[in-house]
Short mmCIF file of C-alpha atoms and ligand atoms in Angstrom, two decimals:
data_model
loop_
_atom_site.label_atom_id
_atom_site.label_comp_id
_atom_site.label_asym_id
_atom_site.label_seq_id
_atom_site.Cartn_x
_atom_site.Cartn_y
_atom_site.Cartn_z
CA MET A 28 -10.79 -12.41 13.13
CA LYS A 29 -13.19 -9.33 13.01
CA GLN A 30 -16.27 -9.30 10.79
CA ASN A 31 -16.99 -7.10 7.96
CA PRO A 32 -13.79 -5.85 6.67
CA LEU A 33 -13.80 -2.48 5.17
CA ILE A 34 -12.25 -3.95 1.68
CA ARG A 35 -12.10 -7.40 1.05
CA VAL A 36 -9.74 -8.29 -2.19
CA GLU A 37 -10.32 -11.70 -3.69
CA ASN A 38 -7.98 -13.34 -6.08
CA LEU A 39 -7.05 -9.99 -7.57
CA LYS A 40 -4.91 -10.29 -10.89
CA VAL A 41 -3.44 -7.25 -12.86
CA HIS A 42 -1.76 -8.22 -16.09
CA PHE A 43 -0.37 -5.93 -18.52
CA PRO A 44 -0.27 -6.74 -22.24
CA LEU A 45 3.40 -7.04 -23.91
CA TYR A 46 3.02 -6.21 -28.01
CA SER A 47 5.22 -7.36 -30.76
CA LYS A 48 7.05 -4.71 -32.71
CA GLY A 49 6.25 -3.56 -36.14
CA LEU A 50 2.99 -2.10 -37.95
CA PHE A 51 0.62 -5.00 -36.97
CA ARG A 52 1.12 -5.16 -33.28
CA LYS A 53 -0.08 -8.41 -31.72
CA VAL A 54 -0.25 -9.16 -27.91
CA VAL A 55 2.70 -11.63 -27.51
CA GLY A 56 2.31 -12.19 -23.72
CA HIS A 57 1.52 -10.62 -20.51
CA VAL A 58 3.57 -9.02 -17.38
CA ARG A 59 1.69 -10.56 -14.42
CA ALA A 60 2.25 -7.83 -12.03
CA VAL A 61 -0.21 -9.13 -9.44
CA ASP A 62 -1.21 -12.83 -10.03
CA GLY A 63 -3.98 -13.90 -7.54
CA VAL A 64 -3.76 -11.86 -4.10
CA THR A 65 -6.55 -12.31 -1.41
CA PHE A 66 -6.72 -10.23 1.55
CA ASP A 67 -8.97 -8.19 4.02
CA LEU A 68 -8.50 -4.66 5.33
CA HIS A 69 -10.29 -4.05 8.55
CA LYS A 70 -11.46 -0.68 9.78
CA GLY A 71 -8.79 1.34 11.60
CA GLU A 72 -5.78 -1.11 10.88
CA THR A 73 -2.84 -0.45 8.96
CA LEU A 74 -1.58 -3.11 6.38
CA GLY A 75 1.88 -2.87 5.41
CA LEU A 76 3.10 -4.05 1.93
CA VAL A 77 6.64 -5.01 1.61
CA GLY A 78 8.74 -6.70 -1.16
CA GLU A 79 11.29 -5.94 -3.86
CA SER A 80 10.80 -3.48 -6.72
CA GLY A 81 8.81 -5.10 -9.32
CA SER A 82 6.69 -7.41 -6.93
CA GLY A 83 3.62 -5.77 -7.35
CA LYS A 84 3.31 -3.30 -4.21
CA THR A 85 2.15 -0.16 -6.25
CA THR A 86 -0.09 -2.02 -8.59
CA ILE A 87 -2.19 -3.42 -5.64
CA GLY A 88 -2.64 -0.03 -4.41
CA MET A 89 -3.64 1.45 -7.76
CA ALA A 90 -6.03 -1.48 -8.13
CA LEU A 91 -7.76 -0.79 -5.14
CA LEU A 92 -7.95 3.13 -5.88
CA ARG A 93 -9.28 2.23 -9.24
CA THR A 94 -6.79 3.92 -11.18
CA LEU A 95 -5.78 0.49 -12.75
CA LYS A 96 -8.39 -1.83 -13.96
CA GLU A 97 -8.06 -5.49 -12.73
CA THR A 98 -7.64 -8.34 -15.19
CA ALA A 99 -9.65 -10.57 -12.77
CA GLY A 100 -10.92 -10.68 -9.25
CA ASN A 101 -13.16 -8.83 -6.89
CA ILE A 102 -12.59 -5.74 -4.67
CA SER A 103 -15.48 -4.89 -2.26
CA PHE A 104 -15.82 -1.85 -0.19
CA SER A 105 -18.14 -1.85 3.07
CA ASN A 106 -19.26 0.86 5.27
CA SER A 107 -22.26 1.97 7.08
CA ARG A 108 -24.07 2.90 3.63
CA GLY A 109 -23.73 -0.82 2.61
CA VAL A 110 -21.35 -2.99 0.49
CA VAL A 111 -20.06 -1.67 -3.08
CA ASP A 112 -18.28 -3.68 -5.76
CA LEU A 113 -15.51 -1.44 -6.80
CA THR A 114 -14.99 -3.28 -9.91
CA THR A 115 -18.25 -2.22 -11.35
CA LEU A 116 -17.85 1.50 -10.56
CA THR A 117 -17.14 3.44 -13.77
CA GLY A 118 -17.80 7.15 -14.91
CA LYS A 119 -19.99 9.42 -12.43
CA ARG A 120 -20.38 6.57 -9.98
CA LEU A 121 -16.71 6.06 -9.68
CA LYS A 122 -15.91 9.80 -9.60
CA LYS A 123 -18.32 10.41 -6.82
CA PHE A 124 -16.94 7.39 -4.90
CA ARG A 125 -13.48 8.59 -5.03
CA ARG A 126 -13.76 10.71 -2.08
CA HIS A 127 -13.85 7.70 0.15
CA MET A 128 -10.44 6.58 -1.07
CA GLN A 129 -7.31 8.88 -1.30
CA LEU A 130 -3.66 8.52 -2.16
CA ILE A 131 -0.39 10.19 -0.58
CA PHE A 132 2.18 10.18 -3.40
CA GLN A 133 5.98 9.47 -2.79
CA ASP A 134 7.33 12.73 -4.04
CA PRO A 135 5.94 15.86 -2.01
CA TYR A 136 7.70 18.24 -4.49
CA ALA A 137 6.28 16.98 -7.70
CA SER A 138 2.70 16.34 -6.21
CA LEU A 139 1.92 20.02 -5.54
CA ASN A 140 0.91 22.50 -8.24
CA PRO A 141 3.51 25.16 -8.05
CA ARG A 142 1.29 27.90 -9.21
CA MET A 143 -1.53 27.26 -6.60
CA THR A 144 -1.60 28.41 -3.00
CA VAL A 145 -1.55 26.05 -0.41
CA ARG A 146 -5.03 27.09 0.53
CA ASP A 147 -6.38 26.31 -2.78
CA ILE A 148 -4.49 23.18 -3.04
CA ILE A 149 -6.11 21.78 0.04
CA ALA A 150 -9.61 23.31 -0.68
CA GLU A 151 -9.47 22.02 -4.24
CA PRO A 152 -10.97 18.33 -3.59
CA LEU A 153 -13.87 19.84 -1.71
CA GLU A 154 -14.66 22.20 -4.59
CA CYS A 155 -14.39 19.40 -7.11
CA GLN A 156 -16.17 16.56 -5.12
CA THR A 157 -18.90 18.35 -2.82
CA ARG A 158 -21.52 21.02 -3.02
CA LEU A 159 -20.34 22.83 0.08
CA ASN A 160 -20.44 26.62 0.07
CA LYS A 161 -17.33 28.86 0.62
CA ALA A 162 -17.85 29.39 4.11
CA GLU A 163 -18.25 25.69 4.80
CA ILE A 164 -15.10 24.86 2.63
CA ASN A 165 -13.24 27.49 4.77
CA GLU A 166 -14.48 25.86 7.94
CA GLN A 167 -13.06 22.36 6.81
CA LEU A 168 -9.86 23.96 5.40
CA LEU A 169 -9.00 25.35 8.66
CA GLU A 170 -9.87 22.31 10.57
CA PHE A 171 -7.68 19.85 8.43
CA ALA A 172 -4.87 22.73 8.15
CA ALA A 173 -4.70 22.56 12.07
CA ARG A 174 -4.73 18.86 12.15
CA CYS A 175 -1.74 18.85 9.91
CA LYS A 176 0.09 21.57 11.84
CA LEU A 177 -0.37 24.35 9.18
CA ASN A 178 -1.17 27.85 10.13
CA LEU A 179 -3.04 30.60 8.35
CA GLU A 180 0.36 32.16 7.05
CA HIS A 181 1.21 28.87 5.69
CA LEU A 182 -2.25 28.98 3.81
CA ARG A 183 -1.23 31.98 1.69
CA ARG A 184 1.88 30.85 0.48
CA PHE A 185 2.99 28.83 -2.50
CA PRO A 186 4.40 25.27 -2.26
CA HIS A 187 8.25 26.42 -3.14
CA ALA A 188 8.27 28.17 0.22
CA PHE A 189 8.12 24.83 2.30
CA SER A 190 10.38 21.99 3.15
CA GLY A 191 9.67 18.47 2.17
CA GLY A 192 8.30 17.53 5.55
CA GLN A 193 5.90 20.62 5.40
CA ARG A 194 4.94 19.72 1.83
CA GLN A 195 4.20 16.28 2.86
CA ARG A 196 1.75 17.62 5.59
CA ILE A 197 0.24 19.80 2.78
CA CYS A 198 -0.50 16.55 0.76
CA ILE A 199 -1.90 14.79 3.89
CA ALA A 200 -4.27 17.79 4.39
CA ARG A 201 -5.42 17.65 0.83
CA ALA A 202 -6.06 14.03 0.92
CA LEU A 203 -7.91 13.78 4.22
CA ILE A 204 -10.19 17.11 3.86
CA THR A 205 -12.84 14.78 1.91
CA ARG A 206 -13.01 12.65 5.12
CA PRO A 207 -12.01 9.29 3.20
CA GLU A 208 -12.22 5.99 4.94
CA PHE A 209 -9.05 4.38 3.04
CA VAL A 210 -5.85 6.05 2.42
CA VAL A 211 -3.04 4.45 0.41
CA TYR A 212 0.39 5.65 1.15
CA ASP A 213 2.85 4.86 -1.60
CA GLU A 214 6.31 5.30 -0.46
CA SER A 215 5.00 8.59 1.16
CA VAL A 216 7.95 9.11 3.45
CA SER A 217 10.79 7.72 1.64
CA ALA A 218 11.83 10.95 0.09
CA LEU A 219 12.15 12.59 3.40
CA ASP A 220 14.98 12.79 5.90
CA VAL A 221 14.95 10.12 8.89
CA SER A 222 13.89 12.91 11.53
CA ILE A 223 11.26 14.27 9.40
CA GLN A 224 10.00 10.72 8.69
CA ALA A 225 9.18 9.99 12.26
CA GLU A 226 7.50 13.29 12.50
CA ILE A 227 5.16 12.50 9.42
CA ILE A 228 4.76 8.88 10.65
CA ASN A 229 3.56 9.96 14.14
CA LEU A 230 1.20 12.60 12.74
CA LEU A 231 -0.36 9.69 10.52
CA ILE A 232 -0.92 7.45 13.45
CA LYS A 233 -2.57 10.38 15.44
CA LEU A 234 -4.82 11.28 12.54
CA GLN A 235 -5.62 7.56 11.93
CA LYS A 236 -6.86 7.57 15.54
CA GLU A 237 -8.78 10.66 15.51
CA LEU A 238 -10.51 10.02 12.28
CA GLY A 239 -10.83 6.26 12.47
CA LEU A 240 -8.87 5.73 8.98
CA THR A 241 -7.70 2.44 7.38
CA TYR A 242 -4.15 2.60 5.76
CA LEU A 243 -2.55 0.44 3.03
CA PHE A 244 1.28 1.32 3.69
CA ILE A 245 3.64 0.51 0.67
CA ALA A 246 7.23 1.08 1.62
CA HIS A 247 10.55 -0.63 1.24
CA ASP A 248 12.11 0.69 4.74
CA LEU A 249 11.13 -2.16 6.85
CA SER A 250 11.54 -0.05 10.04
CA VAL A 251 9.20 2.28 8.96
CA VAL A 252 6.68 -0.51 7.98
CA ALA A 253 7.35 -1.86 11.49
CA HIS A 254 6.47 1.29 13.31
CA ILE A 255 3.03 2.08 11.74
CA SER A 256 1.64 -1.46 10.60
CA THR A 257 -0.77 -3.48 12.40
CA ARG A 258 -0.17 -6.35 9.87
CA VAL A 259 2.28 -7.01 7.12
CA ALA A 260 1.92 -8.50 3.73
CA VAL A 261 5.06 -9.82 1.90
CA LEU A 262 5.02 -9.87 -1.73
CA TYR A 263 7.01 -11.84 -4.08
CA LEU A 264 6.59 -11.72 -8.00
CA GLY A 265 3.00 -10.56 -7.73
CA ARG A 266 1.71 -13.19 -5.22
CA PHE A 267 1.71 -13.02 -1.34
CA VAL A 268 4.16 -15.35 0.28
CA GLU A 269 3.41 -14.32 3.77
CA LEU A 270 0.75 -12.14 5.88
CA ALA A 271 0.98 -11.91 9.63
CA PRO A 272 0.59 -9.38 12.51
CA THR A 273 3.57 -6.93 12.40
CA SER A 274 5.50 -8.67 15.55
CA ASP A 275 5.08 -12.12 14.06
CA ILE A 276 6.81 -10.92 10.60
CA PHE A 277 9.58 -9.03 12.38
CA PHE A 278 10.33 -11.53 15.10
CA LYS A 279 8.94 -14.99 13.91
CA PRO A 280 9.12 -14.70 9.99
CA MET A 281 8.26 -18.33 8.60
CA HIS A 282 8.58 -17.80 4.71
CA PRO A 283 12.22 -18.05 3.65
CA TYR A 284 11.60 -15.10 1.46
CA THR A 285 10.51 -13.14 4.52
CA ARG A 286 13.44 -14.19 6.59
CA ALA A 287 15.85 -13.04 3.94
CA LEU A 288 14.04 -9.64 3.79
CA MET A 289 14.14 -9.32 7.64
CA SER A 290 17.86 -10.37 7.32
CA ALA A 291 18.63 -7.18 5.65
CA VAL A 292 17.34 -5.19 8.37
CA PRO A 293 20.41 -4.07 10.63
CA THR A 294 19.97 -5.02 14.41
CA VAL A 295 21.92 -3.04 17.24
CA ASP A 296 23.87 -6.09 18.36
CA GLY A 297 24.03 -8.03 14.94
CA THR A 298 21.81 -10.82 16.29
CA TYR A 299 18.55 -12.11 15.14
CA THR A 300 15.76 -14.07 16.72
CA PHE A 301 15.82 -16.49 13.66
CA GLU A 302 18.48 -17.69 11.38
CA PRO A 303 19.24 -15.15 8.74
CA ILE A 304 19.12 -16.02 5.11
CA LYS A 305 21.26 -14.25 2.47
CA LEU A 306 19.48 -13.95 -0.97
CA THR A 307 21.41 -14.20 -4.31
CA GLY A 308 20.25 -13.46 -7.92
CA GLU A 309 17.58 -11.26 -9.13
CA ILE A 310 13.91 -11.14 -8.94
CA PRO A 311 12.61 -13.17 -12.13
CA ASN A 312 10.96 -11.80 -15.18
CA PRO A 313 7.30 -11.37 -14.22
CA ALA A 314 6.27 -11.87 -17.90
CA ASP A 315 7.77 -15.52 -17.58
CA PRO A 316 7.71 -16.46 -13.77
CA PRO A 317 9.15 -19.80 -12.51
CA ALA A 318 6.84 -22.63 -12.39
CA GLY A 319 5.84 -24.08 -9.02
CA CYS A 320 6.98 -21.87 -6.24
CA ARG A 321 7.98 -18.40 -7.66
CA PHE A 322 10.80 -18.26 -5.10
CA HIS A 323 12.40 -21.66 -5.92
CA THR A 324 14.99 -20.07 -8.09
CA ARG A 325 16.60 -18.15 -5.03
CA CYS A 326 15.38 -20.35 -2.18
CA PRO A 327 18.18 -22.06 -0.29
CA TYR A 328 15.62 -24.97 0.65
CA SER A 329 14.04 -25.62 -2.79
CA GLU A 330 13.57 -28.99 -3.67
CA ALA A 331 11.62 -30.83 -6.53
CA LEU A 332 8.23 -30.53 -4.96
CA CYS A 333 8.91 -26.60 -5.18
CA ARG A 334 9.95 -26.67 -8.78
CA GLN A 335 6.71 -28.51 -9.74
CA LYS A 336 3.76 -27.41 -7.56
CA ILE A 337 2.58 -24.09 -6.53
CA PRO A 338 2.34 -23.86 -2.72
CA ILE A 339 -1.08 -23.43 -1.15
CA TRP A 340 -1.85 -20.18 0.78
CA ARG A 341 -2.41 -21.76 4.44
CA GLN A 342 -3.06 -20.62 7.93
CA VAL A 343 -0.15 -21.56 10.16
CA ALA A 344 -1.30 -19.51 13.27
CA THR A 345 -3.72 -16.90 14.39
CA ASP A 346 -3.97 -14.33 11.53
CA HIS A 347 -0.67 -15.89 10.11
CA PHE A 348 -0.74 -17.21 6.58
CA ILE A 349 2.18 -18.43 4.33
CA ALA A 350 2.65 -19.97 0.85
CA CYS A 351 5.48 -22.50 1.34
CA HIS A 352 5.63 -26.29 1.08
CA ARG A 353 8.39 -26.67 3.54
CA ALA A 354 8.30 -23.79 6.16
CA GLU A 355 7.93 -25.93 9.33
CA GLU A 356 10.29 -28.57 7.99
CA VAL A 357 13.35 -26.53 7.20
CA LEU A 358 13.30 -23.39 9.48
CA PHE A 359 12.20 -24.88 13.06
FE1 SF4 B 18 11.54 -22.36 -0.87
FE2 SF4 B 18 10.20 -24.45 -1.58
FE3 SF4 B 18 9.03 -22.75 0.41
FE4 SF4 B 18 9.31 -22.01 -2.24
S1 SF4 B 18 8.10 -23.74 -1.42
S2 SF4 B 18 9.74 -20.79 -0.25
S3 SF4 B 18 11.02 -23.16 -2.89
S4 SF4 B 18 10.84 -24.09 0.36
#
């Protein structure tokens, strides 16, 4: 394992309070959106985050970007200037730090201001977050427009004149123009056609190599995650159940939930390198998660121990971690 990760997350928890009805509203419980997640993100890698809706993927991304405050845990960011504890950043220090971390939104139609030209949209982060003069901003603008395959004519137009793929390229140029080190993609290609998705993914890979970027890639489309990710983390009900290099997750998944997810990916000849698992039932209520292993209510291998004891997060191979009492026993 490499040393000095760009981002280190330790026991991250994000809980949202639930209030009673009526005039005097009291806290009656918490939705445990993220409940004890630990991982490292190394410089230049892409970590894919997968899991069903409500598993906590977006909440982790928002907590890393400091748009959501954590309930507990530590998040540190290391670069050439030193180590910063992100959980202590507030006010002006947080605003100043934001240029190091950026977000690409899911909907390229809603995330661009229709009253601004593309030139103004892309230049705005530099105008807000740096003290560059107009000539320097224009120089950066032209560089990042070219990197994202936008020409001078495009810069004079308004967002409505562009297709979905072109708009997402504008969003990427806007996010990267401050030269961030870390970028979160939250379902950033899921609103695009398949051919355009491939074009955008290839552009992201090219930009990552050229600029040394580190990505957190959140998506529900597993084939897209497989294409771009170095490692993949599988989330279930606010906790990681498996974290491994991409090839291990797709060809040698060890956790029953990961196997169930991978079984839903169509293969060309209908065969898998592992025994497929069909899931039944819904993801439980995150305000009242099951005791023991949170997956036991849907797991075909569940036994008494699974209902009583939380599985520990353990290493089973190089860079491969799972949380399951019985993975080796029932799957091999
Ligand atoms: Fe299934 Fe038990 Fe493993 Fe949980 S700990 S995934 S219930 S076998």
